[in-house]
Amino acid sequence: MKLLDIGEVAERSGVAPSALRYYEEIGLITSAGRKGLRRQFGPEVLLQLSLITLGKAAGFSLQEIAGMFGKDGQPDLPRDQLHARADALEAQIRELTVLKDALRHVADCPAPSHLECPKFRKLLRAGSITAEV
Amino acid sequence: MKLLDIGEVAERSGVAPSALRYYEEIGLITSAGRKGLRRQFGPEVLLQLSLITLGKAAGFSLQEIAGMFGKDGQPDLPRDQLHARADALEAQIRELTVLKDALRHVADCPAPSHLECPKFRKLLRAGSITAEV
DNA sequence: CTGCAAATTAAAGTCAACTTGAGGTCAAGG
DNA sequence: CCTTGACCTCAAGTTGACTTTAATTTGCAG
């Protein structure tokens, strides 16, 4: 079984060695063992790091990510909680879509004040995040 | 013209007073003036705060949000940069979708190790974020 | 065997985005 | 008029996620 040392994991995952040590310290990943002092990682860590990177990009904290996929890649949470998270993600996707549309609107609409443009306001209201204005 | 004091803005926007002061300090929002010591906010600040909240949920820093919608709600960036941001958002939406599907898979797939499940790996590869594994 | 690039640790530093605390001000209702 | 609750400022503290630094140690190519 092929083990990787931290430098190689860093290079192939794009995650800095210091970050990898930190992830291990907080229990987000595990090293397969040591060769002398040096951590050796199993190859599955690369896939885990993809997941972690993805989760981070999605705005989850490392704690939350740890809860979704345990440090061995297995979920800590029961099914329904995982589905609840997926539902939350769907909501977030909808919000992002609103923001994206708002941005496109702002880029293209010639109105002087977007905050007063009916189309723009409608876009925001569609996101249902608009406070009672 | 109806002005709101900070407590009311906080209540209606869901943003803490301390955060509102901070936002003003960094120039993300502006108060319409003062009544004695007290900041008075114009009602448009509520819509701006919706945008800010939305942007934050999308993982943008306050600096980035400030660049998208200036403190008066007008964009600081030229059109093409706004479109570039919208494109980036679209990419992020795709990533979130991958993560969401991965989560649903994990919730439902009975395989012992998801990291080895072909379906799961395919999902991740579809996100094209997977390191060379 | 030697030398050195690459690893190790622990502790401190950094950055964003706020929050908290102490001490002070003020406008409005009773 | 007086109290009180909502506001003010400024400085320091907090949290998350790392990075940096300094002082070692070590695996392995030559």
JSON list of C-alpha atoms in Angstrom, two decimals, chain A:
[
{"chain": "A", "resi": 1, "resn": "MET", "atom": "CA", "xyz": [0.00, 0.00, 0.00]},
{"chain": "A", "resi": 2, "resn": "LYS", "atom": "CA", "xyz": [1.33, 3.28, -1.16]},
{"chain": "A", "resi": 3, "resn": "LEU", "atom": "CA", "xyz": [1.79, 5.99, 1.42]},
{"chain": "A", "resi": 4, "resn": "LEU", "atom": "CA", "xyz": [2.33, 9.63, 0.71]},
{"chain": "A", "resi": 5, "resn": "ASP", "atom": "CA", "xyz": [4.27, 12.07, 2.77]},
{"chain": "A", "resi": 6, "resn": "ILE", "atom": "CA", "xyz": [2.92, 15.45, 3.55]},
{"chain": "A", "resi": 7, "resn": "GLY", "atom": "CA", "xyz": [4.70, 17.27, 0.76]},
{"chain": "A", "resi": 8, "resn": "GLU", "atom": "CA", "xyz": [3.22, 15.03, -1.86]},
{"chain": "A", "resi": 9, "resn": "VAL", "atom": "CA", "xyz": [-0.26, 15.27, -0.40]},
{"chain": "A", "resi": 10, "resn": "ALA", "atom": "CA", "xyz": [0.13, 19.04, -0.36]},
{"chain": "A", "resi": 11, "resn": "GLU", "atom": "CA", "xyz": [1.18, 19.15, -3.96]},
{"chain": "A", "resi": 12, "resn": "ARG", "atom": "CA", "xyz": [-1.49, 16.84, -5.25]},
{"chain": "A", "resi": 13, "resn": "SER", "atom": "CA", "xyz": [-4.32, 18.31, -3.20]},
{"chain": "A", "resi": 14, "resn": "GLY", "atom": "CA", "xyz": [-3.33, 21.93, -3.33]},
{"chain": "A", "resi": 15, "resn": "VAL", "atom": "CA", "xyz": [-3.62, 22.12, 0.46]},
{"chain": "A", "resi": 16, "resn": "ALA", "atom": "CA", "xyz": [-0.61, 23.53, 2.32]},
{"chain": "A", "resi": 17, "resn": "PRO", "atom": "CA", "xyz": [1.35, 21.24, 4.63]},
{"chain": "A", "resi": 18, "resn": "SER", "atom": "CA", "xyz": [0.63, 23.50, 7.56]},
{"chain": "A", "resi": 19, "resn": "ALA", "atom": "CA", "xyz": [-3.07, 23.23, 6.80]},
{"chain": "A", "resi": 20, "resn": "LEU", "atom": "CA", "xyz": [-2.79, 19.45, 6.58]},
{"chain": "A", "resi": 21, "resn": "ARG", "atom": "CA", "xyz": [-1.18, 19.34, 10.01]},
{"chain": "A", "resi": 22, "resn": "TYR", "atom": "CA", "xyz": [-3.90, 21.59, 11.28]},
{"chain": "A", "resi": 23, "resn": "TYR", "atom": "CA", "xyz": [-6.60, 19.35, 9.82]},
{"chain": "A", "resi": 24, "resn": "GLU", "atom": "CA", "xyz": [-5.03, 16.40, 11.50]},
{"chain": "A", "resi": 25, "resn": "GLU", "atom": "CA", "xyz": [-4.76, 18.28, 14.76]},
{"chain": "A", "resi": 26, "resn": "ILE", "atom": "CA", "xyz": [-8.49, 19.02, 14.78]},
{"chain": "A", "resi": 27, "resn": "GLY", "atom": "CA", "xyz": [-9.28, 15.47, 13.74]},
{"chain": "A", "resi": 28, "resn": "LEU", "atom": "CA", "xyz": [-10.57, 16.21, 10.27]},
{"chain": "A", "resi": 29, "resn": "ILE", "atom": "CA", "xyz": [-8.15, 13.83, 8.64]},
{"chain": "A", "resi": 30, "resn": "THR", "atom": "CA", "xyz": [-5.90, 11.09, 9.96]},
{"chain": "A", "resi": 31, "resn": "SER", "atom": "CA", "xyz": [-2.46, 10.06, 8.91]},
{"chain": "A", "resi": 32, "resn": "ALA", "atom": "CA", "xyz": [-1.84, 6.40, 8.33]},
{"chain": "A", "resi": 33, "resn": "GLY", "atom": "CA", "xyz": [1.19, 6.44, 10.60]},
{"chain": "A", "resi": 34, "resn": "ARG", "atom": "CA", "xyz": [4.68, 7.76, 10.84]},
{"chain": "A", "resi": 35, "resn": "LYS", "atom": "CA", "xyz": [7.95, 6.97, 9.20]},
{"chain": "A", "resi": 36, "resn": "GLY", "atom": "CA", "xyz": [10.25, 8.20, 11.91]},
{"chain": "A", "resi": 37, "resn": "LEU", "atom": "CA", "xyz": [8.77, 11.57, 12.70]},
{"chain": "A", "resi": 38, "resn": "ARG", "atom": "CA", "xyz": [7.15, 12.00, 9.34]},
{"chain": "A", "resi": 39, "resn": "ARG", "atom": "CA", "xyz": [3.47, 11.59, 8.77]},
{"chain": "A", "resi": 40, "resn": "GLN", "atom": "CA", "xyz": [2.46, 9.16, 6.10]},
{"chain": "A", "resi": 41, "resn": "PHE", "atom": "CA", "xyz": [-0.92, 9.56, 4.49]},
{"chain": "A", "resi": 42, "resn": "GLY", "atom": "CA", "xyz": [-2.97, 6.91, 2.80]},
{"chain": "A", "resi": 43, "resn": "PRO", "atom": "CA", "xyz": [-4.11, 7.77, -0.73]},
{"chain": "A", "resi": 44, "resn": "GLU", "atom": "CA", "xyz": [-7.76, 8.11, 0.34]},
{"chain": "A", "resi": 45, "resn": "VAL", "atom": "CA", "xyz": [-6.84, 11.36, 2.01]},
{"chain": "A", "resi": 46, "resn": "LEU", "atom": "CA", "xyz": [-6.78, 13.00, -1.40]},
{"chain": "A", "resi": 47, "resn": "LEU", "atom": "CA", "xyz": [-10.43, 12.28, -1.97]},
{"chain": "A", "resi": 48, "resn": "GLN", "atom": "CA", "xyz": [-11.25, 13.43, 1.52]},
{"chain": "A", "resi": 49, "resn": "LEU", "atom": "CA", "xyz": [-9.44, 16.66, 0.83]},
{"chain": "A", "resi": 50, "resn": "SER", "atom": "CA", "xyz": [-11.51, 17.15, -2.31]},
{"chain": "A", "resi": 51, "resn": "LEU", "atom": "CA", "xyz": [-14.59, 16.86, -0.18]},
{"chain": "A", "resi": 52, "resn": "ILE", "atom": "CA", "xyz": [-13.19, 19.25, 2.39]},
{"chain": "A", "resi": 53, "resn": "THR", "atom": "CA", "xyz": [-12.23, 21.79, -0.24]},
{"chain": "A", "resi": 54, "resn": "LEU", "atom": "CA", "xyz": [-15.65, 21.50, -1.78]},
{"chain": "A", "resi": 55, "resn": "GLY", "atom": "CA", "xyz": [-17.35, 21.95, 1.55]},
{"chain": "A", "resi": 56, "resn": "LYS", "atom": "CA", "xyz": [-15.25, 24.97, 2.34]},
{"chain": "A", "resi": 57, "resn": "ALA", "atom": "CA", "xyz": [-16.09, 26.53, -0.99]},
{"chain": "A", "resi": 58, "resn": "ALA", "atom": "CA", "xyz": [-19.70, 25.98, -0.08]},
{"chain": "A", "resi": 59, "resn": "GLY", "atom": "CA", "xyz": [-19.21, 28.02, 3.04]},
{"chain": "A", "resi": 60, "resn": "PHE", "atom": "CA", "xyz": [-19.21, 25.26, 5.61]},
{"chain": "A", "resi": 61, "resn": "SER", "atom": "CA", "xyz": [-16.96, 25.41, 8.63]},
{"chain": "A", "resi": 62, "resn": "LEU", "atom": "CA", "xyz": [-14.48, 22.64, 9.20]},
{"chain": "A", "resi": 63, "resn": "GLN", "atom": "CA", "xyz": [-16.60, 21.45, 12.10]},
{"chain": "A", "resi": 64, "resn": "GLU", "atom": "CA", "xyz": [-19.61, 21.13, 9.87]},
{"chain": "A", "resi": 65, "resn": "ILE", "atom": "CA", "xyz": [-17.64, 19.31, 7.22]},
{"chain": "A", "resi": 66, "resn": "ALA", "atom": "CA", "xyz": [-16.30, 16.97, 9.87]},
{"chain": "A", "resi": 67, "resn": "GLY", "atom": "CA", "xyz": [-19.91, 16.21, 10.80]},
{"chain": "A", "resi": 68, "resn": "MET", "atom": "CA", "xyz": [-20.93, 15.45, 7.23]},
{"chain": "A", "resi": 69, "resn": "PHE", "atom": "CA", "xyz": [-18.08, 13.15, 6.41]},
{"chain": "A", "resi": 70, "resn": "GLY", "atom": "CA", "xyz": [-16.27, 11.78, 9.42]},
{"chain": "A", "resi": 71, "resn": "LYS", "atom": "CA", "xyz": [-12.52, 11.72, 9.32]},
{"chain": "A", "resi": 72, "resn": "ASP", "atom": "CA", "xyz": [-12.60, 8.34, 7.69]},
{"chain": "A", "resi": 73, "resn": "GLY", "atom": "CA", "xyz": [-14.94, 9.60, 5.01]},
{"chain": "A", "resi": 74, "resn": "GLN", "atom": "CA", "xyz": [-17.94, 8.03, 6.64]},
{"chain": "A", "resi": 75, "resn": "PRO", "atom": "CA", "xyz": [-20.76, 10.26, 7.75]},
{"chain": "A", "resi": 76, "resn": "ASP", "atom": "CA", "xyz": [-21.26, 10.93, 11.42]},
{"chain": "A", "resi": 77, "resn": "LEU", "atom": "CA", "xyz": [-24.80, 12.04, 10.93]},
{"chain": "A", "resi": 78, "resn": "PRO", "atom": "CA", "xyz": [-27.93, 9.98, 10.54]},
{"chain": "A", "resi": 79, "resn": "ARG", "atom": "CA", "xyz": [-29.59, 9.91, 7.13]},
{"chain": "A", "resi": 80, "resn": "ASP", "atom": "CA", "xyz": [-32.29, 12.41, 7.86]},
{"chain": "A", "resi": 81, "resn": "GLN", "atom": "CA", "xyz": [-29.80, 14.95, 9.08]},
{"chain": "A", "resi": 82, "resn": "LEU", "atom": "CA", "xyz": [-27.79, 14.49, 5.93]},
{"chain": "A", "resi": 83, "resn": "HIS", "atom": "CA", "xyz": [-30.92, 15.08, 3.90]},
{"chain": "A", "resi": 84, "resn": "ALA", "atom": "CA", "xyz": [-31.64, 18.15, 5.99]},
{"chain": "A", "resi": 85, "resn": "ARG", "atom": "CA", "xyz": [-28.19, 19.45, 5.10]},
{"chain": "A", "resi": 86, "resn": "ALA", "atom": "CA", "xyz": [-28.82, 18.73, 1.46]},
{"chain": "A", "resi": 87, "resn": "ASP", "atom": "CA", "xyz": [-32.07, 20.67, 1.74]},
{"chain": "A", "resi": 88, "resn": "ALA", "atom": "CA", "xyz": [-30.18, 23.56, 3.27]},
{"chain": "A", "resi": 89, "resn": "LEU", "atom": "CA", "xyz": [-27.76, 23.40, 0.39]},
{"chain": "A", "resi": 90, "resn": "GLU", "atom": "CA", "xyz": [-30.63, 23.58, -2.04]},
{"chain": "A", "resi": 91, "resn": "ALA", "atom": "CA", "xyz": [-31.84, 26.71, -0.29]},
{"chain": "A", "resi": 92, "resn": "GLN", "atom": "CA", "xyz": [-28.38, 28.15, -0.50]},
{"chain": "A", "resi": 93, "resn": "ILE", "atom": "CA", "xyz": [-28.24, 27.34, -4.19]},
{"chain": "A", "resi": 94, "resn": "ARG", "atom": "CA", "xyz": [-31.46, 29.26, -4.68]},
{"chain": "A", "resi": 95, "resn": "GLU", "atom": "CA", "xyz": [-30.01, 32.23, -2.84]},
{"chain": "A", "resi": 96, "resn": "LEU", "atom": "CA", "xyz": [-26.88, 32.14, -4.92]},
{"chain": "A", "resi": 97, "resn": "THR", "atom": "CA", "xyz": [-29.03, 32.08, -8.01]},
{"chain": "A", "resi": 98, "resn": "VAL", "atom": "CA", "xyz": [-30.83, 35.18, -6.83]},
{"chain": "A", "resi": 99, "resn": "LEU", "atom": "CA", "xyz": [-27.54, 36.91, -6.20]},
{"chain": "A", "resi": 100, "resn": "LYS", "atom": "CA", "xyz": [-26.21, 35.88, -9.57]},
{"chain": "A", "resi": 101, "resn": "ASP", "atom": "CA", "xyz": [-29.32, 37.22, -11.30]},
{"chain": "A", "resi": 102, "resn": "ALA", "atom": "CA", "xyz": [-29.10, 40.39, -9.27]},
{"chain": "A", "resi": 103, "resn": "LEU", "atom": "CA", "xyz": [-25.53, 40.82, -10.39]},
{"chain": "A", "resi": 104, "resn": "ARG", "atom": "CA", "xyz": [-26.39, 40.30, -14.03]},
{"chain": "A", "resi": 105, "resn": "HIS", "atom": "CA", "xyz": [-29.21, 42.74, -13.66]},
{"chain": "A", "resi": 106, "resn": "VAL", "atom": "CA", "xyz": [-26.97, 45.35, -12.10]},
{"chain": "A", "resi": 107, "resn": "ALA", "atom": "CA", "xyz": [-24.49, 44.85, -14.91]},
{"chain": "A", "resi": 108, "resn": "ASP", "atom": "CA", "xyz": [-27.09, 45.37, -17.62]},
{"chain": "A", "resi": 109, "resn": "CYS", "atom": "CA", "xyz": [-29.92, 47.51, -16.32]},
{"chain": "A", "resi": 110, "resn": "PRO", "atom": "CA", "xyz": [-29.42, 51.14, -17.19]},
{"chain": "A", "resi": 111, "resn": "ALA", "atom": "CA", "xyz": [-31.59, 52.40, -14.34]},
{"chain": "A", "resi": 112, "resn": "PRO", "atom": "CA", "xyz": [-29.88, 54.98, -12.18]},
{"chain": "A", "resi": 113, "resn": "SER", "atom": "CA", "xyz": [-30.68, 53.34, -8.86]},
{"chain": "A", "resi": 114, "resn": "HIS", "atom": "CA", "xyz": [-31.09, 49.59, -8.80]},
{"chain": "A", "resi": 115, "resn": "LEU", "atom": "CA", "xyz": [-32.51, 49.70, -5.36]},
{"chain": "A", "resi": 116, "resn": "GLU", "atom": "CA", "xyz": [-35.51, 51.39, -6.87]},
{"chain": "A", "resi": 117, "resn": "CYS", "atom": "CA", "xyz": [-35.77, 49.38, -10.05]},
{"chain": "A", "resi": 118, "resn": "PRO", "atom": "CA", "xyz": [-38.90, 47.24, -9.81]},
{"chain": "A", "resi": 119, "resn": "LYS", "atom": "CA", "xyz": [-37.28, 44.35, -11.63]},
{"chain": "A", "resi": 120, "resn": "PHE", "atom": "CA", "xyz": [-34.40, 44.36, -9.22]},
{"chain": "A", "resi": 121, "resn": "ARG", "atom": "CA", "xyz": [-36.62, 44.46, -6.19]},
{"chain": "A", "resi": 122, "resn": "LYS", "atom": "CA", "xyz": [-38.66, 41.65, -7.59]},
{"chain": "A", "resi": 123, "resn": "LEU", "atom": "CA", "xyz": [-35.53, 39.60, -8.02]},
{"chain": "A", "resi": 124, "resn": "LEU", "atom": "CA", "xyz": [-34.64, 40.09, -4.40]},
{"chain": "A", "resi": 125, "resn": "ARG", "atom": "CA", "xyz": [-38.10, 39.35, -3.22]},
{"chain": "A", "resi": 126, "resn": "ALA", "atom": "CA", "xyz": [-37.94, 36.12, -5.19]},
{"chain": "A", "resi": 127, "resn": "GLY", "atom": "CA", "xyz": [-35.11, 35.15, -2.89]},
{"chain": "A", "resi": 128, "resn": "SER", "atom": "CA", "xyz": [-37.48, 35.77, -0.01]},
{"chain": "A", "resi": 129, "resn": "ILE", "atom": "CA", "xyz": [-34.60, 37.15, 1.96]},
{"chain": "A", "resi": 130, "resn": "THR", "atom": "CA", "xyz": [-35.74, 40.71, 1.70]},
{"chain": "A", "resi": 131, "resn": "ALA", "atom": "CA", "xyz": [-36.53, 42.27, 5.04]},
{"chain": "A", "resi": 132, "resn": "GLU", "atom": "CA", "xyz": [-39.84, 43.96, 5.45]},
{"chain": "A", "resi": 133, "resn": "VAL", "atom": "CA", "xyz": [-39.09, 47.12, 3.51]}
]
